[in-house]
Amino acid sequence: MEMGLKRDLRRAADTICEADRVTIVSHIDADGISTESILAQALSREGIPVSSVFVRQLEPMAMRHIPKDDSLKLFTDLGAGQQNLLEEHGLSADEVLILDHHVSQPCGTAYPQVNCLDYGVTRMSAAGVAYLVAKTIDPTSTDLAKLAVVGNVGDMMARENCGLVGPAREIVQDGVEYGNIIVRERDLNCYGISTRPVHVCLGYCDDPYIDGISNSTNAALQFLERLGVELKNPQGGWLVWEELTFDDRRKIVSALAQQLIAHGREIDRLLGETYIFPDETERTPLRNASEYATLLNACGRWAKPKVGGSICRGERGDAYREAEYMLAHHRSVIRDLLQYILDTGVTELSHLQYIHTGDRFPDTIVGIGAGMALSKLDWRKPIMVLAAMVDEPEVTKVSMRTNQWALARGVDLQEALVEASAGVGGAGGGHRIAAGAFIPRNTEEEFVDSVNRILKRQSAPAGQDDS
Ligand code: C5P
Ligand code: C5P
Ligand code: C5P
């Protein structure tokens, strides 16, 4: 591990251990929830009193949830990009510690911070940083690596083929050694490997689009039957992907790869690395990192982040039932949102495509829909979704997503949204590949044009446009 990171982790661990009590302020998504759970559990084990606040974004309205007391305020999975707000709110450097992976905002007050971007680590989420702090406090807390993997996977830090890399990879290894993570390399990169019958899992998979299989569970079933693999258990129930034998999984993956190649498609997105949790009940969404993260997102994005927190702390009874219910709801609304975007169509500008979903979908999930729609639209152009904020009618939420292809050509959504939102009196932030903003409703048109101009400028130095 990089020396600077190690030193800053030690400093953060010491600051936390010296605190009389701690308030964790975290984000409502899977990464924010798993981050909060890692730290709250690590601190409780040290006997440090801790309470937690979840916010959907660190913005002026959210600041009133932060207690004015003498606790150490631990800002996690947020804060780096909103340091001026902390300053305006009168928070001093000695009562704040930021653990984040978002791009930092320059600020007069030097808030102590552990931000993986400062050490060139771009593929690690806040849960990774939180875990490294927890492990610095107590090297035996490697049971928490599992939650860090959930956070990292939830924030899309794993990539096709290679999975988690760098320090995030070392965290996976901690979990493997502890015994609550099993890594499967070059596994099937489809959602639902622990919960869906194999033919349903494949039929629902449309990224990559597999000709003759995607969108048809019947065709998927026939395809599998032709391969002669064992699809049912001795009781006659359908097996899920996770339960198939190694040989059957290999057989299916290579047949799918052949199918893709036969149709002139690339196979890189077919394979991924999966992280299975052997300590969780089989055939539940808690059995692998990707489904676990979606469950946490479902809790957080629908205003129940603490239910997600209970799940992370190992509670299963009522909390689990509630989370399962929210997961079903979350998935159906996201399906509707994706369908709405594809049916309605986007408006194309020279350097971006956008759609306004009005008040049809909550602002907390439009970013997820943007990400899913991108691969089905013209994926060379960043996508923007604008949404009305039901509880703040004067404000519009903006979410943008792009991909590695565009990043390699100079696109930086974080920079674009910070600059364009500042120009209209709003605020934005995030990552190069995924960013968001809040803007005054009456500036939407001007804002979209401004982002388009900035994206054009960003693509210019490469001496090519994106046509
Ligand atoms: O806070 P924020 O970090 O929540 O954004 C998380 C979202 O950003 C994820 O849902 C993911 O879509 C996206 N993301 C990504 N690649 C990164 C960082 C974030 O796709 N390197
Ligand atoms: O197809 P190509 O290899 O040029 O794709 C490069 C990148 O573009 C992929 O790694 C992926 O991030 C993105 N892409 C996408 N949706 C597609 C195809 C590619 O998001 N359907
Ligand atoms: O909300 P959405 O999923 O689109 O957010 C994408 C990324 O942008 C997240 O990392 C989020 O924390 C960040 N963001 C931000 N400021 C905003 C809105 C989103 O930093 N006003």
Coordinates of C-alpha atoms and ligand atoms in Angstrom, one line a residue:
M1 CA 0.0 0.0 0.0
E2 CA 1.2 3.5 -0.8
M3 CA 3.0 5.1 2.2
G4 CA 1.0 8.3 2.1
L5 CA -2.3 6.4 2.3
K6 CA -1.0 4.3 5.1
R7 CA 0.1 7.4 7.1
D8 CA -3.3 9.1 6.5
L9 CA -5.2 5.9 7.6
R10 CA -3.2 5.8 10.8
R11 CA -3.9 9.5 11.4
A12 CA -7.6 8.9 10.8
A13 CA -7.7 5.9 13.0
D14 CA -6.0 7.9 15.8
T15 CA -8.5 10.8 15.5
I16 CA -11.4 8.4 15.7
C17 CA -10.0 6.5 18.7
E18 CA -9.4 9.8 20.6
A19 CA -13.0 11.0 20.1
D20 CA -15.4 10.8 23.0
R21 CA -18.2 10.2 20.6
V22 CA -18.7 10.1 16.8
T23 CA -21.5 11.1 14.4
I24 CA -21.3 9.4 11.1
V25 CA -22.9 11.3 8.2
S26 CA -23.2 9.0 5.2
H27 CA -24.8 8.7 1.8
I28 CA -28.0 6.7 1.2
D29 CA -26.7 4.4 -1.5
A30 CA -25.1 0.9 -1.2
D31 CA -21.7 2.3 -0.7
G32 CA -22.8 4.9 1.9
I33 CA -24.8 2.3 3.8
S34 CA -22.0 -0.3 3.8
T35 CA -19.5 2.4 4.8
E36 CA -21.6 3.4 7.7
S37 CA -22.0 -0.2 8.9
I38 CA -18.3 -0.9 8.7
L39 CA -17.4 2.2 10.8
A40 CA -20.2 1.9 13.3
Q41 CA -19.3 -1.7 14.0
A42 CA -15.6 -1.0 14.2
L43 CA -16.2 1.9 16.6
S44 CA -18.7 0.0 18.8
R45 CA -16.1 -2.8 19.1
E46 CA -13.7 -0.1 20.5
G47 CA -16.4 1.1 22.9
I48 CA -16.8 4.5 21.2
P49 CA -20.4 5.8 21.2
V50 CA -21.5 6.4 17.7
S51 CA -24.7 7.6 16.0
S52 CA -25.5 7.9 12.3
V53 CA -27.3 10.2 10.0
F54 CA -28.0 9.4 6.3
V55 CA -28.5 12.1 3.7
R56 CA -29.3 11.7 0.0
Q57 CA -26.8 14.5 -0.8
L58 CA -24.7 16.9 1.2
E59 CA -26.6 20.1 0.3
P60 CA -27.7 23.2 2.4
M61 CA -31.1 21.6 3.3
A62 CA -29.4 18.4 4.5
M63 CA -27.0 20.3 6.9
R64 CA -29.8 20.7 9.5
H65 CA -29.6 17.0 10.2
I66 CA -26.1 17.3 11.4
P67 CA -26.1 17.7 15.2
K68 CA -24.5 20.8 16.7
D69 CA -22.6 19.0 19.4
D70 CA -19.1 18.1 20.4
S71 CA -19.0 14.8 18.6
L72 CA -16.4 14.1 15.9
K73 CA -18.3 14.4 12.6
L74 CA -17.3 11.6 10.2
F75 CA -18.4 12.5 6.7
T76 CA -18.3 9.3 4.6
D77 CA -19.0 8.7 0.9
L78 CA -19.6 12.5 0.7
G79 CA -18.0 15.7 2.0
A80 CA -15.0 15.9 -0.2
G81 CA -16.9 17.8 -2.9
Q82 CA -18.8 19.9 -0.4
Q83 CA -16.1 21.3 1.9
N84 CA -17.2 24.9 1.5
L85 CA -20.6 24.0 2.8
L86 CA -19.0 22.5 5.9
E87 CA -17.1 25.7 6.3
E88 CA -20.2 27.9 5.8
H89 CA -21.9 25.7 8.4
G90 CA -19.3 26.7 10.9
L91 CA -17.6 23.3 11.2
S92 CA -14.0 23.5 12.3
A93 CA -11.2 21.3 11.0
D94 CA -10.7 19.6 14.4
E95 CA -14.3 18.3 14.6
V96 CA -14.4 16.9 11.1
L97 CA -12.9 13.8 9.3
I98 CA -13.8 13.1 5.7
L99 CA -13.5 9.5 4.3
D100 CA -14.4 9.7 0.7
H101 CA -13.7 8.8 -3.0
H102 CA -15.3 11.8 -4.7
V103 CA -13.4 14.6 -6.3
S104 CA -12.4 17.2 -3.7
Q105 CA -13.4 20.8 -3.7
P106 CA -10.8 23.4 -2.9
C107 CA -11.5 25.0 0.5
G108 CA -10.0 27.5 2.9
T109 CA -10.3 25.2 5.9
A110 CA -8.0 22.2 5.7
Y111 CA -10.4 19.5 6.7
P112 CA -8.6 16.2 7.5
Q113 CA -9.5 13.7 4.8
V114 CA -8.7 10.2 3.6
N115 CA -9.6 10.2 -0.1
C116 CA -8.4 7.4 -2.3
L117 CA -8.2 9.7 -5.3
D118 CA -5.3 11.5 -3.5
Y119 CA -3.2 8.4 -3.9
G120 CA -4.2 7.7 -7.5
V121 CA -6.6 5.0 -6.5
T122 CA -9.7 5.5 -8.7
R123 CA -11.2 2.1 -8.4
M124 CA -12.1 2.0 -4.8
S125 CA -15.2 3.3 -3.1
A126 CA -15.8 4.9 0.3
A127 CA -16.5 1.5 1.8
G128 CA -13.0 0.5 0.8
V129 CA -11.5 3.5 2.6
A130 CA -13.7 2.9 5.7
Y131 CA -12.6 -0.7 5.8
L132 CA -8.9 0.3 5.7
V133 CA -9.5 2.7 8.6
A134 CA -11.4 -0.1 10.5
K135 CA -8.5 -2.5 9.9
T136 CA -6.0 0.2 11.0
I137 CA -7.9 0.5 14.3
D138 CA -8.1 -3.2 14.7
P139 CA -6.2 -5.6 12.4
T140 CA -8.5 -8.5 13.3
S141 CA -11.6 -6.8 11.9
T142 CA -11.3 -8.6 8.5
D143 CA -14.8 -9.9 8.8
L144 CA -15.9 -6.4 7.6
A145 CA -14.1 -6.8 4.3
K146 CA -17.2 -8.4 3.0
L147 CA -19.2 -5.2 3.5
A148 CA -16.4 -3.2 1.7
V149 CA -16.8 -5.5 -1.3
V150 CA -20.5 -4.8 -1.3
G151 CA -19.9 -1.1 -1.3
N152 CA -17.2 -1.3 -4.0
V153 CA -19.4 -3.5 -6.3
G154 CA -22.4 -1.2 -5.6
D155 CA -20.4 1.8 -6.9
M156 CA -19.4 -0.2 -10.0
M157 CA -15.7 -0.4 -9.1
A158 CA -15.4 -3.9 -10.5
R159 CA -14.9 -4.1 -14.2
E160 CA -15.6 -6.8 -16.7
N161 CA -13.0 -9.5 -16.7
C162 CA -10.7 -8.2 -14.0
G163 CA -13.1 -7.5 -11.1
L164 CA -11.8 -5.4 -8.2
V165 CA -8.2 -4.2 -8.6
G166 CA -5.5 -2.5 -6.5
P167 CA -6.3 -1.9 -2.8
A168 CA -9.9 -3.0 -3.3
R169 CA -8.5 -6.3 -4.5
E170 CA -6.5 -6.7 -1.3
I171 CA -9.7 -6.2 0.7
V172 CA -11.3 -9.1 -1.3
Q173 CA -8.3 -11.2 -0.2
D174 CA -8.9 -10.3 3.4
G175 CA -12.5 -11.6 3.1
V176 CA -11.3 -14.8 1.4
E177 CA -8.9 -15.5 4.2
Y178 CA -11.5 -14.7 6.8
G179 CA -13.8 -17.1 5.1
N180 CA -16.9 -15.1 4.2
I181 CA -16.0 -14.4 0.5
I182 CA -15.6 -16.8 -2.4
V183 CA -14.2 -15.3 -5.6
R184 CA -15.2 -16.8 -8.9
E185 CA -13.0 -15.5 -11.7
R186 CA -14.3 -15.3 -15.3
D187 CA -17.8 -16.1 -14.1
L188 CA -21.0 -15.1 -15.8
N189 CA -21.6 -11.3 -15.7
C190 CA -25.3 -11.4 -15.3
Y191 CA -27.6 -10.1 -12.5
G192 CA -29.3 -12.8 -10.4
I193 CA -26.8 -15.6 -10.2
S194 CA -27.9 -16.5 -6.7
T195 CA -31.7 -16.0 -7.0
R196 CA -32.9 -16.7 -10.5
P197 CA -33.2 -20.1 -12.3
V198 CA -30.4 -20.2 -14.9
H199 CA -32.6 -19.8 -17.9
V200 CA -34.4 -16.8 -16.3
C201 CA -31.0 -15.3 -15.4
L202 CA -29.8 -15.6 -19.0
G203 CA -33.1 -14.5 -20.6
Y204 CA -33.0 -11.3 -18.6
C205 CA -29.4 -10.6 -19.5
D206 CA -29.2 -8.0 -22.3
D207 CA -25.9 -6.5 -21.6
P208 CA -24.2 -8.1 -23.5
Y209 CA -27.1 -8.7 -25.8
I210 CA -26.9 -12.4 -26.7
D211 CA -28.8 -13.0 -30.0
G212 CA -31.4 -15.7 -29.6
I213 CA -31.3 -15.7 -25.8
S214 CA -31.7 -12.2 -24.5
N215 CA -35.3 -11.3 -23.7
S216 CA -36.5 -14.9 -24.1
T217 CA -36.4 -17.2 -21.1
N218 CA -37.9 -19.9 -23.3
A219 CA -35.1 -19.7 -25.9
A220 CA -32.6 -19.6 -23.1
L221 CA -34.0 -22.8 -21.7
Q222 CA -33.9 -24.5 -25.0
F223 CA -30.3 -23.4 -25.5
L224 CA -29.3 -24.8 -22.1
E225 CA -31.1 -28.1 -22.7
R226 CA -29.2 -28.5 -25.9
L227 CA -26.0 -28.3 -24.0
G228 CA -27.1 -31.1 -21.8
V229 CA -26.3 -29.4 -18.5
E230 CA -28.1 -30.3 -15.2
L231 CA -30.6 -27.5 -14.6
K232 CA -32.7 -29.1 -11.8
N233 CA -31.9 -30.4 -8.3
P234 CA -32.9 -33.9 -7.3
Q235 CA -36.2 -32.5 -5.9
G236 CA -37.1 -31.2 -9.4
G237 CA -36.5 -27.5 -8.5
W238 CA -34.6 -25.2 -10.8
L239 CA -31.0 -24.6 -9.9
V240 CA -29.6 -21.0 -9.8
W241 CA -26.3 -20.2 -11.6
E242 CA -24.3 -20.3 -8.4
E243 CA -25.3 -23.9 -7.8
L244 CA -24.2 -25.3 -11.1
T245 CA -21.1 -27.4 -11.2
F246 CA -17.9 -25.9 -12.4
D247 CA -17.9 -27.9 -15.6
D248 CA -21.5 -26.9 -16.4
R249 CA -20.7 -23.3 -15.8
R250 CA -17.7 -23.5 -18.2
K251 CA -19.7 -25.3 -20.8
I252 CA -22.4 -22.6 -20.7
V253 CA -20.0 -19.7 -20.7
S254 CA -18.1 -21.0 -23.7
A255 CA -21.3 -21.7 -25.6
L256 CA -22.5 -18.2 -24.9
A257 CA -19.1 -16.8 -26.0
Q258 CA -19.5 -18.7 -29.3
Q259 CA -23.0 -17.4 -29.7
L260 CA -21.7 -13.8 -29.3
I261 CA -18.8 -14.3 -31.7
A262 CA -21.1 -15.9 -34.3
H263 CA -23.2 -12.7 -34.2
G264 CA -20.1 -10.4 -34.4
R265 CA -20.4 -9.2 -30.9
E266 CA -17.7 -8.7 -28.3
I267 CA -17.4 -11.1 -25.5
D268 CA -15.7 -9.0 -22.8
R269 CA -18.9 -8.0 -21.1
L270 CA -20.0 -11.6 -20.8
L271 CA -17.4 -12.4 -18.2
G272 CA -17.0 -10.9 -14.8
E273 CA -15.7 -11.7 -11.4
T274 CA -18.3 -12.6 -8.8
Y275 CA -18.1 -12.4 -5.1
I276 CA -20.1 -15.0 -3.3
F277 CA -20.9 -14.9 0.4
P278 CA -20.9 -18.5 1.8
D279 CA -22.2 -17.3 5.2
E280 CA -25.5 -16.0 3.8
T281 CA -28.6 -18.1 3.2
E282 CA -28.6 -19.7 -0.3
R283 CA -30.8 -18.4 -3.0
T284 CA -31.2 -15.0 -1.3
P285 CA -30.0 -11.6 -2.6
L286 CA -27.5 -11.6 0.2
R287 CA -25.5 -14.4 -1.4
N288 CA -23.4 -12.3 -3.7
A289 CA -22.0 -8.8 -3.7
S290 CA -24.0 -7.5 -6.7
E291 CA -27.4 -8.5 -5.4
Y292 CA -26.6 -7.5 -1.9
A293 CA -25.7 -4.0 -3.1
T294 CA -28.9 -3.7 -5.0
L295 CA -30.8 -4.7 -1.9
L296 CA -29.0 -1.9 0.1
N297 CA -29.7 0.6 -2.7
A298 CA -33.3 -0.4 -2.6
C299 CA -33.4 0.4 1.1
G300 CA -31.5 3.7 0.9
R301 CA -33.0 5.2 -2.3
W302 CA -36.5 4.5 -0.9
A303 CA -35.8 6.4 2.4
K304 CA -35.0 3.4 4.6
P305 CA -31.1 3.4 4.8
K306 CA -31.2 2.2 8.4
V307 CA -33.0 -1.0 7.3
G308 CA -30.1 -1.5 5.0
G309 CA -27.8 -0.8 8.0
S310 CA -29.5 -3.5 10.0
I311 CA -29.0 -6.0 7.2
C312 CA -25.3 -5.1 7.2
R313 CA -25.1 -5.7 10.9
G314 CA -26.5 -9.2 10.5
E315 CA -30.1 -8.6 11.4
R316 CA -32.4 -10.9 9.4
G317 CA -36.0 -11.1 10.8
D318 CA -38.2 -8.1 10.2
A319 CA -35.5 -5.9 8.7
Y320 CA -34.8 -8.5 6.0
R321 CA -38.5 -8.9 5.1
E322 CA -38.8 -5.1 4.8
A323 CA -35.6 -5.0 2.6
E324 CA -36.9 -7.8 0.4
Y325 CA -40.1 -5.9 -0.2
M326 CA -38.3 -2.7 -1.0
L327 CA -36.0 -4.6 -3.4
A328 CA -39.0 -5.9 -5.4
H329 CA -40.4 -2.4 -5.5
H330 CA -37.1 -0.8 -6.5
R331 CA -36.5 -3.3 -9.3
S332 CA -40.0 -2.7 -10.7
V333 CA -39.7 1.1 -10.7
I334 CA -36.3 0.9 -12.3
R335 CA -37.6 -1.3 -15.0
D336 CA -40.4 1.2 -15.6
L337 CA -37.9 4.1 -15.7
L338 CA -35.7 2.3 -18.2
Q339 CA -38.7 1.5 -20.3
Y340 CA -39.9 5.1 -20.1
I341 CA -36.5 6.4 -21.3
L342 CA -36.3 4.0 -24.2
D343 CA -40.0 4.5 -25.2
T344 CA -39.9 8.3 -24.9
G345 CA -36.5 8.7 -26.5
V346 CA -33.8 11.1 -25.8
T347 CA -33.1 14.5 -27.3
E348 CA -29.8 14.5 -29.0
L349 CA -27.4 17.4 -28.9
S350 CA -23.9 17.4 -30.5
H351 CA -22.2 16.1 -27.4
L352 CA -24.9 14.7 -25.1
Q353 CA -28.3 13.1 -25.1
Y354 CA -30.9 14.0 -22.5
I355 CA -34.4 13.4 -21.3
H356 CA -36.6 15.0 -18.7
T357 CA -38.6 12.5 -16.7
G358 CA -40.7 15.2 -14.9
D359 CA -42.1 14.0 -11.6
R360 CA -42.6 10.4 -12.8
F361 CA -39.7 9.0 -10.9
P362 CA -37.9 10.0 -7.7
D363 CA -34.7 12.0 -8.1
T364 CA -32.9 9.3 -6.0
I365 CA -33.1 6.7 -8.8
V366 CA -32.9 8.5 -12.1
G367 CA -29.1 8.1 -12.1
I368 CA -29.5 4.3 -12.1
G369 CA -31.9 4.5 -15.0
A370 CA -29.4 6.8 -16.9
G371 CA -26.7 4.2 -16.4
M372 CA -28.8 1.4 -17.6
A373 CA -30.2 3.3 -20.6
L374 CA -26.8 4.4 -21.9
S375 CA -25.7 1.0 -23.1
K376 CA -29.0 0.7 -25.0
L377 CA -28.8 4.1 -26.6
D378 CA -25.9 5.8 -28.4
W379 CA -23.3 4.9 -25.8
R380 CA -20.7 7.2 -27.3
K381 CA -22.7 10.3 -26.1
P382 CA -23.0 10.9 -22.3
I383 CA -26.6 10.7 -21.1
M384 CA -28.3 13.3 -18.9
V385 CA -31.6 12.7 -17.0
L386 CA -33.4 15.7 -15.5
A387 CA -36.0 15.1 -12.9
A388 CA -38.4 17.3 -10.9
M389 CA -37.8 17.2 -7.1
V390 CA -41.2 16.6 -5.6
D391 CA -40.4 18.1 -2.2
E392 CA -38.5 21.1 -3.7
P393 CA -40.4 22.3 -6.8
E394 CA -38.0 25.0 -7.6
V395 CA -35.1 22.6 -7.9
T396 CA -34.3 20.1 -10.7
K397 CA -32.1 17.0 -10.1
V398 CA -29.6 16.2 -12.9
S399 CA -27.9 12.8 -13.3
M400 CA -25.3 12.0 -15.9
R401 CA -23.5 8.8 -16.9
T402 CA -20.9 7.9 -19.5
N403 CA -18.4 5.0 -20.0
Q404 CA -14.7 4.2 -20.3
W405 CA -14.8 4.8 -24.0
A406 CA -15.8 8.4 -23.5
L407 CA -13.4 9.0 -20.6
A408 CA -10.5 7.9 -22.8
R409 CA -11.6 10.7 -25.2
G410 CA -11.4 13.4 -22.5
V411 CA -14.9 13.4 -21.1
D412 CA -15.2 14.4 -17.4
L413 CA -18.7 14.6 -16.1
Q414 CA -17.7 15.8 -12.6
E415 CA -15.9 18.8 -14.1
A416 CA -18.8 19.5 -16.5
L417 CA -21.5 19.5 -13.9
V418 CA -19.5 21.4 -11.3
E419 CA -18.8 24.2 -13.8
A420 CA -22.2 24.3 -15.5
S421 CA -24.2 24.1 -12.2
A422 CA -22.1 26.9 -10.7
G423 CA -23.0 29.0 -13.8
V424 CA -26.7 28.7 -13.0
G425 CA -26.6 28.9 -9.2
G426 CA -26.7 25.2 -8.6
A427 CA -24.3 22.6 -7.2
G428 CA -22.9 19.4 -8.6
G429 CA -20.2 16.8 -8.2
G430 CA -19.3 13.1 -8.4
H431 CA -16.9 11.3 -10.6
R432 CA -15.6 11.6 -14.2
I433 CA -17.9 8.7 -15.2
A434 CA -21.0 9.4 -13.1
A435 CA -22.0 12.8 -11.7
G436 CA -25.1 14.7 -10.6
A437 CA -26.3 18.2 -9.8
F438 CA -29.1 20.2 -8.4
I439 CA -30.0 23.3 -10.4
P440 CA -32.8 26.0 -10.2
R441 CA -35.7 24.7 -12.3
N442 CA -35.9 27.8 -14.5
T443 CA -32.3 27.3 -15.8
E444 CA -32.8 23.9 -17.3
E445 CA -32.4 24.9 -20.9
E446 CA -29.4 27.1 -20.3
F447 CA -27.8 24.4 -18.2
V448 CA -28.2 21.6 -20.8
D449 CA -26.6 23.8 -23.5
S450 CA -23.8 24.8 -21.1
V451 CA -23.0 21.1 -20.3
N452 CA -23.1 20.3 -24.0
R453 CA -20.6 23.1 -24.7
I454 CA -18.3 21.9 -21.9
L455 CA -18.4 18.3 -23.2
K456 CA -17.5 19.6 -26.7
R457 CA -14.6 21.5 -25.2
Q458 CA -13.4 18.4 -23.3
S459 CA -13.5 16.2 -26.4
A460 CA -11.7 18.9 -28.5
P461 CA -8.0 18.4 -27.4
A462 CA -7.9 14.9 -28.7
G463 CA -8.4 16.4 -32.1
Q464 CA -11.6 14.5 -32.9
D465 CA -15.2 14.7 -32.3
D466 CA -17.4 11.8 -31.2
S467 CA -19.2 11.2 -34.4
Ligands
C5P1 O1 -22.0 8.8 -4.9 P1 -22.0 8.3 -6.1 O2 -20.6 7.7 -5.8 O3 -23.1 7.6 -5.3 O4 -22.3 7.5 -7.4 C1 -22.3 6.2 -7.5 C2 -22.7 5.9 -8.9 O5 -21.6 6.3 -9.8 C3 -22.8 4.4 -9.1 O6 -24.1 4.0 -9.1 C4 -22.1 4.1 -10.4 O7 -23.1 4.1 -11.4 C5 -21.3 5.3 -10.7 N1 -19.8 5.2 -10.7 C6 -19.2 4.4 -11.7 N2 -17.9 4.3 -11.8 C7 -17.1 5.0 -10.9 C8 -17.7 5.7 -9.9 C9 -19.1 5.8 -9.8 O8 -19.9 3.9 -12.6 N3 -15.8 4.9 -11.0
C5P2 O1 -17.5 -1.6 -28.1 P1 -16.2 -1.0 -27.5 O2 -15.2 -2.0 -27.1 O3 -15.7 0.2 -28.2 O4 -16.8 -0.4 -26.1 C1 -15.9 0.3 -25.3 C2 -16.7 0.6 -24.0 O5 -17.9 1.2 -24.3 C3 -17.1 -0.6 -23.2 O6 -16.1 -1.0 -22.3 C4 -18.2 0.0 -22.4 O7 -17.8 0.7 -21.3 C5 -18.9 0.9 -23.4 N1 -20.0 0.2 -24.1 C6 -21.2 0.4 -23.6 N2 -22.3 -0.2 -24.1 C7 -22.2 -0.9 -25.3 C8 -20.9 -1.1 -25.8 C9 -19.8 -0.5 -25.2 O8 -21.4 1.1 -22.5 N3 -23.3 -1.5 -25.8
C5P3 O1 -27.5 11.0 -8.1 P1 -26.5 10.3 -9.0 O2 -26.6 8.9 -8.9 O3 -26.7 10.8 -10.4 O4 -25.1 10.8 -8.6 C1 -23.9 10.5 -9.3 C2 -22.7 11.0 -8.5 O5 -22.8 12.4 -8.4 C3 -22.7 10.5 -7.1 O6 -21.4 10.2 -6.8 C4 -23.2 11.6 -6.3 O7 -22.7 11.6 -5.0 C5 -22.7 12.8 -7.1 N1 -23.5 14.0 -6.9 C6 -22.9 15.2 -6.4 N2 -23.7 16.3 -6.2 C7 -24.9 16.4 -6.6 C8 -25.6 15.2 -7.1 C9 -24.8 14.1 -7.3 O8 -21.7 15.2 -6.0 N3 -25.6 17.5 -6.4

